[in-house]
Amino acid sequence: MNDSDWVLAIARTQFALTMGMHIMLAALTLGLAPFLVWFEARWLWGKQQAARDALHFWLTLFSLTVAIGAASGVVMEFQFGTHWARFSQQAGGVIGPLMFYEVLVAFFLESALTGVMLFGFNKIRPGVHFAVTCLVAFGALLSAFWILAANSWMQTPVGFTRDPNGVFLADSWRSLLQAPSFLWRFSHMVVGSLIAVAVMIAGVAAWRLRHFSGEAASRLMLNSALTLLLFAVPLQIVLGDLHGENTRDYQPAKLAAMEGSWHQPAPGEGEPLRLFALPDQQAQRNILEVTLPALGSLYLRHNLSGHIKSLSEFPADAIPPVLPVFFAFRLMVGLGVIILATTLAANLQRWRGGLTTSGRFLRWLTWLSPAGFIALLSGWVVTEVGRQPWTVYGLLRTAQSVSPLSLSSTLGIFVAVLLIYALTFALGLRYLLRRVKGEMPSGEPVVIALKTPH
């Protein structure tokens, strides 16, 4: 590899790192905000002290997540100028306005109102405070709306023209929201965030019930999370199927990589379901392949004989890295199956009245806590790595989008970002674990205090 290849690889790795960490925080705020609304509603109209305690338990964590998420989002978006200047030059007229709307919502609506929500207890009327909490949840949804609109346009671009220099010009802002993948991508992300947070809340509540068995707030958190999962997980399966059909029609190379499909099946045979394989991109085949005949066609084409485009039908330089896409997809689906089975079993146990006394089941729920976020990250690997080698799918290559930086400066920036993010997220995780193990707050939410020397 020459220096330009290394610059591209490091720039891509850095963006993947910052994007991956930021998407975790964004998903946490997006999925946790509706729970805050729910707990506060239960407190206002049901006068349940357990609901008030649950609200205060999660509110400080939510506020900290918003603060770190806003900071990490700034770093991520600055990279469009530092590392991806050519992309910004070519596609800035389309991506810029969408990113601006997202920043406007994140900084001026979500962040500002989060401060009112955190410090406003007993200072503003309960009804007004509840309205603020609802607006924060709506702000998180709007922020996801605009960022996913930008991503969906890059995945399935529509509503633009290009000038003689190749610069993308939007026909109108409305046309940019008509990307064919936008509806499914946005819905899939919102429901995925709700599932990830619900699994985390169930795990935290399960841990607390093992150590504080009489805690009413933890019982409420567990019941609320399991009830949401009972509806959200089946919905996500349907959305995932519809999103897969969209990918089949608009990004067939990505779908072929997800399936590890190098060549068309023999005439009359359906697509196999590849449970396991080791894709060999150079040889264009799979090693140690374990398949179930024709079952792939059942979920890909909803019959037993339909086919998808195989990787051999695309030029070699237009095929995404197959191995990470193939395994990330299976990790996402595998965790989804585990979450579905756990949801059904846990709700059955809950209806029988034995869930909160089953130490083994509560322990399993605790271990499962990060599963939703791991599945979410795996899905983003499929989405972003599967789009390669394009930044704007089919129109602008990633290698044509990177800034003309020196290898030394690119490497230096990467190391600095890596250290800062590692420290920030290590401290955040430490606070989360301390918060989970601490006493259940009652009354005012706990606010982080910074000690200063006398």
GROMACS .gro file of C-alpha atoms in nm:
model
  454
    1MET     CA    1   0.000   0.000   0.000
    2ASN     CA    2   0.124   0.350  -0.083
    3ASP     CA    3   0.074   0.659   0.134
    4SER     CA    4  -0.258   0.757  -0.028
    5ASP     CA    5  -0.398   0.409   0.037
    6TRP     CA    6  -0.294   0.435   0.403
    7VAL     CA    7  -0.451   0.782   0.432
    8LEU     CA    8  -0.778   0.643   0.294
    9ALA     CA    9  -0.770   0.342   0.527
   10ILE     CA   10  -0.696   0.554   0.837
   11ALA     CA   11  -0.960   0.815   0.745
   12ARG     CA   12  -1.218   0.541   0.700
   13THR     CA   13  -1.120   0.376   1.029
   14GLN     CA   14  -1.141   0.704   1.218
   15PHE     CA   15  -1.482   0.785   1.075
   16ALA     CA   16  -1.603   0.433   1.158
   17LEU     CA   17  -1.478   0.477   1.516
   18THR     CA   18  -1.640   0.816   1.572
   19MET     CA   19  -1.959   0.718   1.391
   20GLY     CA   20  -1.988   0.390   1.582
   21MET     CA   21  -1.948   0.557   1.920
   22HIS     CA   22  -2.177   0.845   1.828
   23ILE     CA   23  -2.449   0.613   1.700
   24MET     CA   24  -2.446   0.431   2.035
   25LEU     CA   25  -2.512   0.760   2.216
   26ALA     CA   26  -2.772   0.871   1.961
   27ALA     CA   27  -2.954   0.538   1.993
   28LEU     CA   28  -2.944   0.565   2.372
   29THR     CA   29  -3.107   0.909   2.372
   30LEU     CA   30  -3.353   0.812   2.098
   31GLY     CA   31  -3.462   0.495   2.278
   32LEU     CA   32  -3.450   0.625   2.636
   33ALA     CA   33  -3.650   0.947   2.582
   34PRO     CA   34  -3.986   0.764   2.534
   35PHE     CA   35  -3.925   0.576   2.859
   36LEU     CA   36  -3.876   0.908   3.039
   37VAL     CA   37  -4.207   1.027   2.895
   38TRP     CA   38  -4.374   0.705   3.007
   39PHE     CA   39  -4.236   0.716   3.362
   40GLU     CA   40  -4.329   1.082   3.405
   41ALA     CA   41  -4.679   1.020   3.271
   42ARG     CA   42  -4.723   0.735   3.520
   43TRP     CA   43  -4.613   0.967   3.798
   44LEU     CA   44  -4.836   1.259   3.697
   45TRP     CA   45  -5.156   1.064   3.632
   46GLY     CA   46  -5.105   0.755   3.846
   47LYS     CA   47  -4.913   0.918   4.134
   48GLN     CA   48  -4.684   0.616   4.148
   49GLN     CA   49  -4.372   0.690   4.351
   50ALA     CA   50  -4.201   0.402   4.169
   51ALA     CA   51  -4.249   0.585   3.839
   52ARG     CA   52  -4.098   0.904   3.981
   53ASP     CA   53  -3.800   0.711   4.115
   54ALA     CA   54  -3.749   0.537   3.778
   55LEU     CA   55  -3.766   0.872   3.600
   56HIS     CA   56  -3.499   1.023   3.824
   57PHE     CA   57  -3.286   0.708   3.798
   58TRP     CA   58  -3.253   0.744   3.420
   59LEU     CA   59  -3.276   1.120   3.381
   60THR     CA   60  -2.918   1.205   3.481
   61LEU     CA   61  -2.781   0.930   3.258
   62PHE     CA   62  -2.991   1.062   2.969
   63SER     CA   63  -2.862   1.416   3.021
   64LEU     CA   64  -2.501   1.299   3.034
   65THR     CA   65  -2.558   1.101   2.714
   66VAL     CA   66  -2.698   1.407   2.537
   67ALA     CA   67  -2.396   1.614   2.643
   68ILE     CA   68  -2.137   1.358   2.531
   69GLY     CA   69  -2.339   1.283   2.216
   70ALA     CA   70  -2.343   1.649   2.117
   71ALA     CA   71  -1.965   1.673   2.164
   72SER     CA   72  -1.894   1.349   1.975
   73GLY     CA   73  -2.129   1.462   1.697
   74VAL     CA   74  -1.927   1.780   1.649
   75VAL     CA   75  -1.607   1.576   1.607
   76MET     CA   76  -1.779   1.343   1.362
   77GLU     CA   77  -1.918   1.625   1.149
   78PHE     CA   78  -1.593   1.823   1.146
   79GLN     CA   79  -1.435   1.525   0.970
   80PHE     CA   80  -1.632   1.610   0.660
   81GLY     CA   81  -1.404   1.913   0.629
   82THR     CA   82  -1.077   1.765   0.757
   83HIS     CA   83  -1.078   1.413   0.612
   84TRP     CA   84  -1.348   1.418   0.343
   85ALA     CA   85  -1.304   1.758   0.179
   86ARG     CA   86  -1.351   1.623  -0.173
   87PHE     CA   87  -1.679   1.461  -0.069
   88SER     CA   88  -1.789   1.789   0.092
   89GLN     CA   89  -1.696   1.978  -0.224
   90GLN     CA   90  -1.894   1.740  -0.445
   91ALA     CA   91  -2.194   1.664  -0.223
   92GLY     CA   92  -2.196   1.951   0.028
   93GLY     CA   93  -2.489   2.121  -0.146
   94VAL     CA   94  -2.703   1.818  -0.061
   95ILE     CA   95  -2.559   1.692   0.266
   96GLY     CA   96  -2.490   2.036   0.417
   97PRO     CA   97  -2.853   2.151   0.462
   98LEU     CA   98  -2.959   1.813   0.602
   99MET     CA   99  -2.672   1.816   0.852
  100PHE     CA  100  -2.754   2.176   0.944
  101TYR     CA  101  -3.113   2.083   1.029
  102GLU     CA  102  -2.984   1.798   1.245
  103VAL     CA  103  -2.739   2.023   1.430
  104LEU     CA  104  -3.006   2.289   1.477
  105VAL     CA  105  -3.240   2.037   1.637
  106ALA     CA  106  -2.970   1.867   1.845
  107PHE     CA  107  -2.815   2.184   1.987
  108PHE     CA  108  -3.104   2.427   2.010
  109LEU     CA  109  -3.396   2.201   2.092
  110GLU     CA  110  -3.279   1.873   2.239
  111SER     CA  111  -2.976   1.999   2.436
  112ALA     CA  112  -3.135   2.318   2.570
  113LEU     CA  113  -3.458   2.150   2.677
  114THR     CA  114  -3.266   1.863   2.836
  115GLY     CA  115  -3.124   2.118   3.080
  116VAL     CA  116  -3.474   2.240   3.163
  117MET     CA  117  -3.590   1.881   3.206
  118LEU     CA  118  -3.297   1.798   3.436
  119PHE     CA  119  -3.303   2.106   3.659
  120GLY     CA  120  -3.670   2.202   3.630
  121PHE     CA  121  -3.823   1.970   3.891
  122ASN     CA  122  -4.011   2.172   4.155
  123LYS     CA  123  -3.921   2.490   3.964
  124ILE     CA  124  -4.179   2.473   3.686
  125ARG     CA  125  -4.532   2.333   3.692
  126PRO     CA  126  -4.557   1.951   3.654
  127GLY     CA  127  -4.761   1.979   3.334
  128VAL     CA  128  -4.506   2.216   3.179
  129HIS     CA  129  -4.222   1.986   3.282
  130PHE     CA  130  -4.398   1.691   3.118
  131ALA     CA  131  -4.440   1.896   2.800
  132VAL     CA  132  -4.066   1.969   2.805
  133THR     CA  133  -3.991   1.597   2.842
  134CYS     CA  134  -4.214   1.524   2.542
  135LEU     CA  135  -4.035   1.793   2.339
  136VAL     CA  136  -3.698   1.641   2.428
  137ALA     CA  137  -3.820   1.305   2.300
  138PHE     CA  138  -3.952   1.472   1.985
  139GLY     CA  139  -3.617   1.651   1.942
  140ALA     CA  140  -3.430   1.320   1.959
  141LEU     CA  141  -3.664   1.181   1.692
  142LEU     CA  142  -3.615   1.488   1.469
  143SER     CA  143  -3.239   1.466   1.505
  144ALA     CA  144  -3.248   1.103   1.390
  145PHE     CA  145  -3.484   1.202   1.107
  146TRP     CA  146  -3.239   1.448   0.949
  147ILE     CA  147  -2.923   1.243   0.997
  148LEU     CA  148  -3.090   0.936   0.848
  149ALA     CA  149  -3.226   1.146   0.562
  150ALA     CA  150  -2.865   1.240   0.478
  151ASN     CA  151  -2.746   0.880   0.509
  152SER     CA  152  -3.036   0.746   0.304
  153TRP     CA  153  -2.961   0.992   0.025
  154MET     CA  154  -2.600   0.871   0.017
  155GLN     CA  155  -2.726   0.510   0.004
  156THR     CA  156  -3.000   0.561  -0.256
  157PRO     CA  157  -2.951   0.907  -0.412
  158VAL     CA  158  -3.244   1.082  -0.584
  159GLY     CA  159  -3.367   1.438  -0.645
  160PHE     CA  160  -3.047   1.600  -0.774
  161THR     CA  161  -2.859   1.715  -1.080
  162ARG     CA  162  -2.483   1.745  -1.136
  163ASP     CA  163  -2.307   2.044  -1.284
  164PRO     CA  164  -2.019   2.010  -1.536
  165ASN     CA  165  -1.772   1.977  -1.246
  166GLY     CA  166  -1.961   1.685  -1.099
  167VAL     CA  167  -2.105   1.883  -0.805
  168PHE     CA  168  -2.438   1.751  -0.676
  169LEU     CA  169  -2.720   2.007  -0.675
  170ALA     CA  170  -3.047   1.934  -0.496
  171ASP     CA  171  -3.368   1.980  -0.696
  172SER     CA  172  -3.544   2.077  -0.372
  173TRP     CA  173  -3.517   1.989  -0.005
  174ARG     CA  174  -3.834   1.783  -0.034
  175SER     CA  175  -3.686   1.572  -0.312
  176LEU     CA  176  -3.398   1.474  -0.083
  177LEU     CA  177  -3.646   1.313   0.157
  178GLN     CA  178  -3.772   1.087  -0.121
  179ALA     CA  179  -3.472   0.853  -0.113
  180PRO     CA  180  -3.620   0.504  -0.162
  181SER     CA  181  -3.450   0.363   0.149
  182PHE     CA  182  -3.532   0.652   0.385
  183LEU     CA  183  -3.863   0.526   0.527
  184TRP     CA  184  -3.729   0.179   0.602
  185ARG     CA  185  -3.390   0.301   0.728
  186PHE     CA  186  -3.550   0.555   0.963
  187SER     CA  187  -3.814   0.312   1.094
  188HIS     CA  188  -3.557   0.036   1.140
  189MET     CA  189  -3.326   0.267   1.336
  190VAL     CA  190  -3.598   0.408   1.562
  191VAL     CA  191  -3.739   0.067   1.653
  192GLY     CA  192  -3.386  -0.076   1.686
  193SER     CA  193  -3.298   0.199   1.933
  194LEU     CA  194  -3.612   0.130   2.137
  195ILE     CA  195  -3.525  -0.240   2.147
  196ALA     CA  196  -3.162  -0.177   2.244
  197VAL     CA  197  -3.261   0.054   2.530
  198ALA     CA  198  -3.545  -0.174   2.646
  199VAL     CA  199  -3.306  -0.471   2.664
  200MET     CA  200  -3.060  -0.255   2.861
  201ILE     CA  201  -3.330  -0.132   3.101
  202ALA     CA  202  -3.453  -0.489   3.152
  203GLY     CA  203  -3.098  -0.600   3.230
  204VAL     CA  204  -3.038  -0.314   3.474
  205ALA     CA  205  -3.371  -0.376   3.647
  206ALA     CA  206  -3.296  -0.748   3.666
  207TRP     CA  207  -2.960  -0.680   3.832
  208ARG     CA  208  -3.120  -0.447   4.084
  209LEU     CA  209  -3.398  -0.695   4.164
  210ARG     CA  210  -3.135  -0.957   4.240
  211HIS     CA  211  -2.970  -0.721   4.488
  212PHE     CA  212  -3.269  -0.506   4.601
  213SER     CA  213  -3.558  -0.751   4.573
  214GLY     CA  214  -3.826  -0.518   4.709
  215GLU     CA  215  -3.750  -0.222   4.480
  216ALA     CA  216  -4.077  -0.112   4.320
  217ALA     CA  217  -3.909   0.116   4.063
  218SER     CA  218  -3.703  -0.174   3.928
  219ARG     CA  219  -4.016  -0.386   3.895
  220LEU     CA  220  -4.180  -0.106   3.698
  221MET     CA  221  -3.872  -0.068   3.475
  222LEU     CA  222  -3.860  -0.441   3.404
  223ASN     CA  223  -4.233  -0.468   3.328
  224SER     CA  224  -4.224  -0.159   3.104
  225ALA     CA  225  -3.922  -0.284   2.909
  226LEU     CA  226  -4.061  -0.634   2.858
  227THR     CA  227  -4.400  -0.499   2.746
  228LEU     CA  228  -4.238  -0.273   2.486
  229LEU     CA  229  -4.016  -0.558   2.362
  230LEU     CA  230  -4.320  -0.780   2.314
  231PHE     CA  231  -4.446  -0.541   2.045
  232ALA     CA  232  -4.123  -0.387   1.916
  233VAL     CA  233  -3.928  -0.705   1.834
  234PRO     CA  234  -4.194  -0.856   1.600
  235LEU     CA  235  -4.237  -0.512   1.440
  236GLN     CA  236  -3.863  -0.494   1.380
  237ILE     CA  237  -3.871  -0.832   1.205
  238VAL     CA  238  -4.134  -0.700   0.964
  239LEU     CA  239  -3.941  -0.375   0.909
  240GLY     CA  240  -3.620  -0.569   0.856
  241ASP     CA  241  -3.786  -0.780   0.588
  242LEU     CA  242  -3.917  -0.470   0.408
  243HIS     CA  243  -3.579  -0.300   0.440
  244GLY     CA  244  -3.418  -0.611   0.292
  245GLU     CA  245  -3.651  -0.598  -0.008
  246ASN     CA  246  -3.552  -0.234  -0.060
  247THR     CA  247  -3.184  -0.330  -0.045
  248ARG     CA  248  -3.247  -0.609  -0.297
  249ASP     CA  249  -3.394  -0.358  -0.543
  250TYR     CA  250  -3.156  -0.061  -0.494
  251GLN     CA  251  -2.828  -0.206  -0.352
  252PRO     CA  252  -2.811  -0.562  -0.486
  253ALA     CA  253  -2.435  -0.595  -0.432
  254LYS     CA  254  -2.480  -0.526  -0.061
  255LEU     CA  255  -2.751  -0.793  -0.034
  256ALA     CA  256  -2.533  -1.044  -0.218
  257ALA     CA  257  -2.251  -0.973   0.028
  258MET     CA  258  -2.490  -1.016   0.322
  259GLU     CA  259  -2.586  -1.356   0.184
  260GLY     CA  260  -2.237  -1.456   0.068
  261SER     CA  261  -2.386  -1.532  -0.274
  262TRP     CA  262  -2.101  -1.549  -0.528
  263HIS     CA  263  -2.277  -1.739  -0.809
  264GLN     CA  264  -2.632  -1.809  -0.921
  265PRO     CA  265  -2.779  -2.143  -0.807
  266ALA     CA  266  -2.840  -2.411  -1.066
  267PRO     CA  267  -3.160  -2.375  -1.272
  268GLY     CA  268  -3.463  -2.478  -1.070
  269GLU     CA  269  -3.286  -2.442  -0.735
  270GLY     CA  270  -3.362  -2.168  -0.488
  271GLU     CA  271  -3.118  -1.952  -0.292
  272PRO     CA  272  -2.969  -2.146  -0.001
  273LEU     CA  273  -2.963  -2.012   0.355
  274ARG     CA  274  -2.595  -1.990   0.444
  275LEU     CA  275  -2.571  -2.046   0.816
  276PHE     CA  276  -2.192  -2.023   0.811
  277ALA     CA  277  -1.918  -1.963   0.558
  278LEU     CA  278  -1.575  -1.807   0.521
  279PRO     CA  279  -1.599  -1.576   0.217
  280ASP     CA  280  -1.282  -1.570   0.005
  281GLN     CA  281  -1.306  -1.247  -0.191
  282GLN     CA  282  -1.002  -1.310  -0.408
  283ALA     CA  283  -1.119  -1.655  -0.516
  284GLN     CA  284  -1.486  -1.543  -0.528
  285ARG     CA  285  -1.615  -1.839  -0.332
  286ASN     CA  286  -1.702  -1.949   0.020
  287ILE     CA  287  -1.494  -2.187   0.229
  288LEU     CA  288  -1.648  -2.425   0.484
  289GLU     CA  289  -1.998  -2.336   0.374
  290VAL     CA  290  -2.292  -2.470   0.577
  291THR     CA  291  -2.625  -2.420   0.399
  292LEU     CA  292  -2.992  -2.509   0.410
  293PRO     CA  293  -3.118  -2.551   0.051
  294ALA     CA  294  -3.379  -2.308  -0.087
  295LEU     CA  295  -3.456  -2.145   0.249
  296GLY     CA  296  -3.277  -1.827   0.146
  297SER     CA  297  -3.536  -1.773  -0.127
  298LEU     CA  298  -3.810  -1.793   0.137
  299TYR     CA  299  -3.708  -1.466   0.305
  300LEU     CA  300  -3.538  -1.306   0.004
  301ARG     CA  301  -3.812  -1.367  -0.252
  302HIS     CA  302  -4.093  -1.512  -0.037
  303ASN     CA  303  -4.092  -1.833  -0.238
  304LEU     CA  304  -3.866  -2.138  -0.268
  305SER     CA  305  -3.721  -2.080  -0.615
  306GLY     CA  306  -3.647  -1.707  -0.649
  307HIS     CA  307  -3.295  -1.570  -0.695
  308ILE     CA  308  -3.102  -1.252  -0.616
  309LYS     CA  309  -2.813  -1.103  -0.808
  310SER     CA  310  -2.488  -1.277  -0.721
  311LEU     CA  311  -2.154  -1.106  -0.657
  312SER     CA  312  -2.007  -1.248  -0.978
  313GLU     CA  313  -2.248  -1.028  -1.176
  314PHE     CA  314  -2.072  -0.709  -1.055
  315PRO     CA  315  -1.729  -0.574  -1.150
  316ALA     CA  316  -1.462  -0.673  -0.898
  317ASP     CA  317  -1.400  -0.309  -0.805
  318ALA     CA  318  -1.771  -0.256  -0.723
  319ILE     CA  319  -1.802  -0.540  -0.471
  320PRO     CA  320  -1.802  -0.447  -0.099
  321PRO     CA  321  -1.577  -0.626   0.153
  322VAL     CA  322  -1.780  -0.945   0.184
  323LEU     CA  323  -1.644  -1.106   0.502
  324PRO     CA  324  -1.729  -0.825   0.752
  325VAL     CA  325  -2.071  -0.767   0.591
  326PHE     CA  326  -2.149  -1.140   0.593
  327PHE     CA  327  -2.063  -1.192   0.961
  328ALA     CA  328  -2.205  -0.861   1.086
  329PHE     CA  329  -2.540  -0.950   0.929
  330ARG     CA  330  -2.542  -1.290   1.100
  331LEU     CA  331  -2.446  -1.138   1.433
  332MET     CA  332  -2.731  -0.887   1.404
  333VAL     CA  333  -2.987  -1.152   1.310
  334GLY     CA  334  -2.857  -1.401   1.568
  335LEU     CA  335  -2.884  -1.149   1.850
  336GLY     CA  336  -3.230  -1.054   1.725
  337VAL     CA  337  -3.342  -1.417   1.750
  338ILE     CA  338  -3.200  -1.442   2.103
  339ILE     CA  339  -3.376  -1.121   2.207
  340LEU     CA  340  -3.705  -1.246   2.058
  341ALA     CA  341  -3.682  -1.581   2.240
  342THR     CA  342  -3.588  -1.409   2.566
  343THR     CA  343  -3.875  -1.161   2.530
  344LEU     CA  344  -4.132  -1.436   2.483
  345ALA     CA  345  -3.993  -1.648   2.767
  346ALA     CA  346  -3.959  -1.353   3.006
  347ASN     CA  347  -4.312  -1.228   2.943
  348LEU     CA  348  -4.449  -1.580   2.990
  349GLN     CA  349  -4.259  -1.607   3.318
  350ARG     CA  350  -4.385  -1.262   3.419
  351TRP     CA  351  -4.749  -1.355   3.355
  352ARG     CA  352  -4.700  -1.665   3.569
  353GLY     CA  353  -4.571  -1.442   3.846
  354GLY     CA  354  -4.229  -1.601   3.884
  355LEU     CA  355  -3.995  -1.370   3.692
  356THR     CA  356  -3.874  -1.146   3.976
  357THR     CA  357  -3.799  -1.448   4.196
  358SER     CA  358  -3.609  -1.645   3.930
  359GLY     CA  359  -3.243  -1.568   3.998
  360ARG     CA  360  -3.128  -1.760   3.693
  361PHE     CA  361  -3.358  -1.570   3.455
  362LEU     CA  362  -3.273  -1.234   3.609
  363ARG     CA  363  -2.904  -1.316   3.573
  364TRP     CA  364  -2.957  -1.399   3.204
  365LEU     CA  365  -3.136  -1.070   3.146
  366THR     CA  366  -2.843  -0.888   3.305
  367TRP     CA  367  -2.592  -1.060   3.078
  368LEU     CA  368  -2.810  -0.976   2.777
  369SER     CA  369  -2.807  -0.601   2.856
  370PRO     CA  370  -2.566  -0.491   2.577
  371ALA     CA  371  -2.708  -0.727   2.313
  372GLY     CA  372  -2.936  -0.468   2.153
  373PHE     CA  373  -2.655  -0.217   2.108
  374ILE     CA  374  -2.423  -0.484   1.967
  375ALA     CA  375  -2.695  -0.578   1.717
  376LEU     CA  376  -2.740  -0.209   1.632
  377LEU     CA  377  -2.368  -0.163   1.565
  378SER     CA  378  -2.364  -0.480   1.356
  379GLY     CA  379  -2.645  -0.340   1.147
  380TRP     CA  380  -2.448  -0.022   1.086
  381VAL     CA  381  -2.147  -0.229   0.975
  382VAL     CA  382  -2.374  -0.398   0.722
  383THR     CA  383  -2.512  -0.061   0.610
  384GLU     CA  384  -2.185   0.129   0.578
  385VAL     CA  385  -1.933  -0.139   0.480
  386GLY     CA  386  -2.191  -0.290   0.245
  387ARG     CA  387  -2.214   0.044   0.063
  388GLN     CA  388  -1.846   0.038  -0.028
  389PRO     CA  389  -1.666   0.130  -0.248
  390TRP     CA  390  -1.905   0.428  -0.269
  391THR     CA  391  -1.977   0.732  -0.055
  392VAL     CA  392  -2.268   0.827  -0.282
  393TYR     CA  393  -2.385   0.489  -0.403
  394GLY     CA  394  -2.300   0.424  -0.767
  395LEU     CA  395  -2.190   0.785  -0.827
  396LEU     CA  396  -1.897   0.890  -0.606
  397ARG     CA  397  -1.631   0.649  -0.483
  398THR     CA  398  -1.482   0.660  -0.136
  399ALA     CA  399  -1.131   0.683  -0.282
  400GLN     CA  400  -1.242   0.997  -0.470
  401SER     CA  401  -1.385   1.155  -0.154
  402VAL     CA  402  -1.089   1.166   0.085
  403SER     CA  403  -0.890   1.484   0.157
  404PRO     CA  404  -0.533   1.517   0.022
  405LEU     CA  405  -0.373   1.484   0.368
  406SER     CA  406  -0.026   1.364   0.452
  407LEU     CA  407   0.011   1.023   0.614
  408SER     CA  408   0.177   1.168   0.927
  409SER     CA  409  -0.099   1.423   0.995
  410THR     CA  410  -0.373   1.166   0.929
  411LEU     CA  411  -0.211   0.920   1.167
  412GLY     CA  412  -0.154   1.186   1.434
  413ILE     CA  413  -0.518   1.299   1.424
  414PHE     CA  414  -0.634   0.938   1.442
  415VAL     CA  415  -0.425   0.859   1.751
  416ALA     CA  416  -0.546   1.177   1.926
  417VAL     CA  417  -0.912   1.103   1.850
  418LEU     CA  418  -0.870   0.740   1.957
  419LEU     CA  419  -0.722   0.838   2.295
  420ILE     CA  420  -0.982   1.108   2.364
  421TYR     CA  421  -1.275   0.885   2.270
  422ALA     CA  422  -1.136   0.591   2.469
  423LEU     CA  423  -1.100   0.810   2.779
  424THR     CA  424  -1.441   0.974   2.738
  425PHE     CA  425  -1.630   0.652   2.687
  426ALA     CA  426  -1.438   0.470   2.961
  427LEU     CA  427  -1.541   0.741   3.208
  428GLY     CA  428  -1.898   0.733   3.079
  429LEU     CA  429  -1.917   0.354   3.117
  430ARG     CA  430  -1.772   0.378   3.466
  431TYR     CA  431  -2.037   0.632   3.562
  432LEU     CA  432  -2.310   0.415   3.411
  433LEU     CA  433  -2.201   0.111   3.614
  434ARG     CA  434  -2.177   0.316   3.934
  435ARG     CA  435  -2.523   0.457   3.863
  436VAL     CA  436  -2.669   0.111   3.810
  437LYS     CA  437  -2.523  -0.018   4.137
  438GLY     CA  438  -2.611   0.291   4.343
  439GLU     CA  439  -2.916   0.367   4.551
  440MET     CA  440  -3.244   0.441   4.381
  441PRO     CA  441  -3.292   0.821   4.392
  442SER     CA  442  -3.605   0.961   4.552
  443GLY     CA  443  -3.710   1.322   4.501
  444GLU     CA  444  -3.474   1.540   4.297
  445PRO     CA  445  -3.264   1.373   4.024
  446VAL     CA  446  -2.900   1.320   4.106
  447VAL     CA  447  -2.680   1.584   3.938
  448ILE     CA  448  -2.310   1.526   3.880
  449ALA     CA  449  -2.104   1.756   4.102
  450LEU     CA  450  -1.754   1.862   4.010
  451LYS     CA  451  -1.525   1.899   4.312
  452THR     CA  452  -1.309   2.209   4.325
  453PRO     CA  453  -1.019   2.271   4.564
  454HIS     CA  454  -1.074   2.516   4.853
   0.00000   0.00000   0.00000
